[in-house]
């Protein structure tokens, strides 16, 4: 059971990391997209 518990923690941390990365991209592209020449679909 300990292995399963660690796996869940790892999945949760991975999900948080992916979410934080996506949010960071949205914030940066949202604020600086026009200056960088990024065009949204």
Short mmCIF file of N, CA, C and O in Angstrom, two decimals:
data_model
loop_
_atom_site.label_atom_id
_atom_site.label_comp_id
_atom_site.label_asym_id
_atom_site.label_seq_id
_atom_site.Cartn_x
_atom_site.Cartn_y
_atom_site.Cartn_z
N UNK A 1 0.81 -1.20 0.00
CA UNK A 1 0.00 0.00 0.00
C UNK A 1 0.86 1.27 0.00
O UNK A 1 0.47 2.28 -0.53
N UNK A 2 2.03 1.22 0.60
CA UNK A 2 2.90 2.39 0.65
C UNK A 2 3.31 2.82 -0.76
O UNK A 2 3.36 4.00 -1.06
N UNK A 3 3.57 1.84 -1.63
CA UNK A 3 3.96 2.17 -3.00
C UNK A 3 2.84 2.89 -3.73
O UNK A 3 3.05 3.83 -4.46
N UNK A 4 1.61 2.44 -3.50
CA UNK A 4 0.46 3.08 -4.14
C UNK A 4 0.30 4.51 -3.65
O UNK A 4 0.01 5.42 -4.40
N UNK A 5 0.53 4.70 -2.35
CA UNK A 5 0.41 6.05 -1.78
C UNK A 5 1.45 6.98 -2.38
O UNK A 5 1.14 8.11 -2.75
N UNK A 6 2.69 6.50 -2.49
CA UNK A 6 3.74 7.33 -3.09
C UNK A 6 3.41 7.66 -4.54
O UNK A 6 3.67 8.75 -5.00
N UNK A 7 2.85 6.70 -5.23
CA UNK A 7 2.51 6.92 -6.64
C UNK A 7 1.46 8.03 -6.77
O UNK A 7 1.53 8.87 -7.64
N UNK A 8 0.49 8.02 -5.86
CA UNK A 8 -0.54 9.06 -5.90
C UNK A 8 0.07 10.43 -5.63
O UNK A 8 -0.30 11.42 -6.26
N UNK A 9 0.99 10.50 -4.70
CA UNK A 9 1.64 11.78 -4.40
C UNK A 9 2.43 12.24 -5.61
O UNK A 9 2.39 13.41 -5.99
N UNK A 10 3.13 11.31 -6.26
CA UNK A 10 3.89 11.66 -7.46
C UNK A 10 2.99 12.17 -8.57
O UNK A 10 3.30 13.15 -9.24
N UNK A 11 1.84 11.50 -8.75
CA UNK A 11 0.89 11.95 -9.78
C UNK A 11 0.35 13.34 -9.45
O UNK A 11 0.21 14.19 -10.33
N UNK A 12 0.06 13.57 -8.18
CA UNK A 12 -0.46 14.87 -7.77
C UNK A 12 0.58 15.97 -8.01
O UNK A 12 0.26 17.04 -8.53
N UNK A 13 1.83 15.69 -7.64
CA UNK A 13 2.88 16.69 -7.85
C UNK A 13 3.10 16.95 -9.33
O UNK A 13 3.29 18.10 -9.74
N UNK A 14 3.02 15.89 -10.14
CA UNK A 14 3.19 16.06 -11.59
C UNK A 14 2.05 16.91 -12.15
O UNK A 14 2.27 17.79 -12.97
N UNK A 15 0.83 16.66 -11.68
CA UNK A 15 -0.32 17.43 -12.16
C UNK A 15 -0.17 18.90 -11.77
O UNK A 15 -0.45 19.79 -12.58
N UNK A 16 0.28 19.16 -10.56
CA UNK A 16 0.48 20.54 -10.11
C UNK A 16 1.55 21.21 -10.95
O UNK A 16 1.41 22.37 -11.36
N UNK A 17 2.63 20.48 -11.25
CA UNK A 17 3.72 21.04 -12.05
C UNK A 17 3.24 21.39 -13.45
O UNK A 17 3.53 22.46 -13.97
N UNK A 18 2.47 20.49 -14.06
CA UNK A 18 1.95 20.73 -15.41
C UNK A 18 0.99 21.92 -15.39
O UNK A 18 1.05 22.80 -16.25
N UNK A 19 0.11 21.96 -14.38
CA UNK A 19 -0.85 23.07 -14.27
C UNK A 19 -0.12 24.40 -14.08
O UNK A 19 -0.44 25.39 -14.72
N UNK A 20 0.89 24.41 -13.21
CA UNK A 20 1.65 25.64 -12.96
C UNK A 20 2.36 26.08 -14.24
O UNK A 20 2.39 27.27 -14.55
N UNK A 21 2.92 25.14 -14.96
CA UNK A 21 3.61 25.48 -16.21
C UNK A 21 2.65 26.05 -17.23
O UNK A 21 2.95 27.04 -17.91
N UNK A 22 1.46 25.45 -17.33
CA UNK A 22 0.46 25.95 -18.28
C UNK A 22 -0.02 27.34 -17.87
O UNK A 22 -0.14 28.23 -18.71
N UNK A 23 -0.26 27.53 -16.59
CA UNK A 23 -0.70 28.85 -16.11
C UNK A 23 0.37 29.89 -16.36
O UNK A 23 0.08 31.02 -16.77
N UNK A 24 1.64 29.53 -16.13
CA UNK A 24 2.75 30.45 -16.37
C UNK A 24 2.79 30.84 -17.85
O UNK A 24 2.92 32.02 -18.17
N UNK A 25 2.63 29.87 -18.74
CA UNK A 25 2.63 30.16 -20.18
C UNK A 25 1.49 31.10 -20.54
O UNK A 25 1.67 32.04 -21.32
N UNK A 26 0.32 30.85 -19.99
CA UNK A 26 -0.83 31.70 -20.30
C UNK A 26 -0.59 33.12 -19.82
O UNK A 26 -0.88 34.09 -20.51
N UNK A 27 -0.05 33.26 -18.62
CA UNK A 27 0.20 34.60 -18.06
C UNK A 27 1.24 35.33 -18.91
O UNK A 27 1.05 36.48 -19.29
N UNK A 28 2.35 34.67 -19.21
CA UNK A 28 3.42 35.31 -19.98
C UNK A 28 2.94 35.63 -21.39
O UNK A 28 3.11 36.75 -21.86
N UNK A 29 2.32 34.69 -22.06
CA UNK A 29 1.85 34.94 -23.43
C UNK A 29 0.71 35.95 -23.43
O UNK A 29 0.59 36.75 -24.35
N UNK A 30 -0.11 35.92 -22.40
CA UNK A 30 -1.22 36.86 -22.31
C UNK A 30 -0.74 38.29 -22.13
O UNK A 30 -1.27 39.21 -22.72
N UNK A 31 0.30 38.46 -21.31
CA UNK A 31 0.79 39.80 -21.02
C UNK A 31 1.76 40.30 -22.10
O UNK A 31 1.76 41.47 -22.44
N UNK A 32 2.59 39.39 -22.62
CA UNK A 32 3.66 39.81 -23.52
C UNK A 32 3.48 39.29 -24.94
O UNK A 32 4.36 39.45 -25.75
N UNK A 33 2.34 38.64 -25.20
CA UNK A 33 2.11 38.04 -26.51
C UNK A 33 2.18 39.04 -27.64
O UNK A 33 2.77 38.78 -28.68
N UNK A 34 1.59 40.21 -27.45
CA UNK A 34 1.56 41.21 -28.52
C UNK A 34 2.97 41.72 -28.82
O UNK A 34 3.35 41.85 -29.98
N UNK A 35 3.74 41.99 -27.78
CA UNK A 35 5.10 42.48 -27.99
C UNK A 35 5.98 41.42 -28.65
O UNK A 35 6.86 41.73 -29.44
N UNK A 36 5.72 40.16 -28.30
CA UNK A 36 6.53 39.06 -28.86
C UNK A 36 6.05 38.64 -30.24
O UNK A 36 6.69 37.85 -30.89
N UNK A 37 4.90 39.16 -30.66
CA UNK A 37 4.38 38.80 -31.97
C UNK A 37 3.64 37.47 -31.97
O UNK A 37 3.45 36.85 -33.01
N UNK A 38 3.21 37.05 -30.80
CA UNK A 38 2.47 35.79 -30.71
C UNK A 38 1.01 36.05 -31.07
O UNK A 38 0.40 36.98 -30.56
N UNK A 39 0.49 35.24 -31.96
CA UNK A 39 -0.91 35.41 -32.35
C UNK A 39 -1.75 34.28 -31.80
O UNK A 39 -1.37 33.12 -31.93
N UNK A 40 -2.84 34.63 -31.18
CA UNK A 40 -3.73 33.60 -30.61
C UNK A 40 -4.68 33.10 -31.67
O UNK A 40 -5.07 33.83 -32.58
N UNK A 41 -5.06 31.83 -31.52
CA UNK A 41 -5.99 31.25 -32.50
C UNK A 41 -7.41 31.66 -32.20
O UNK A 41 -7.79 31.85 -31.10
#
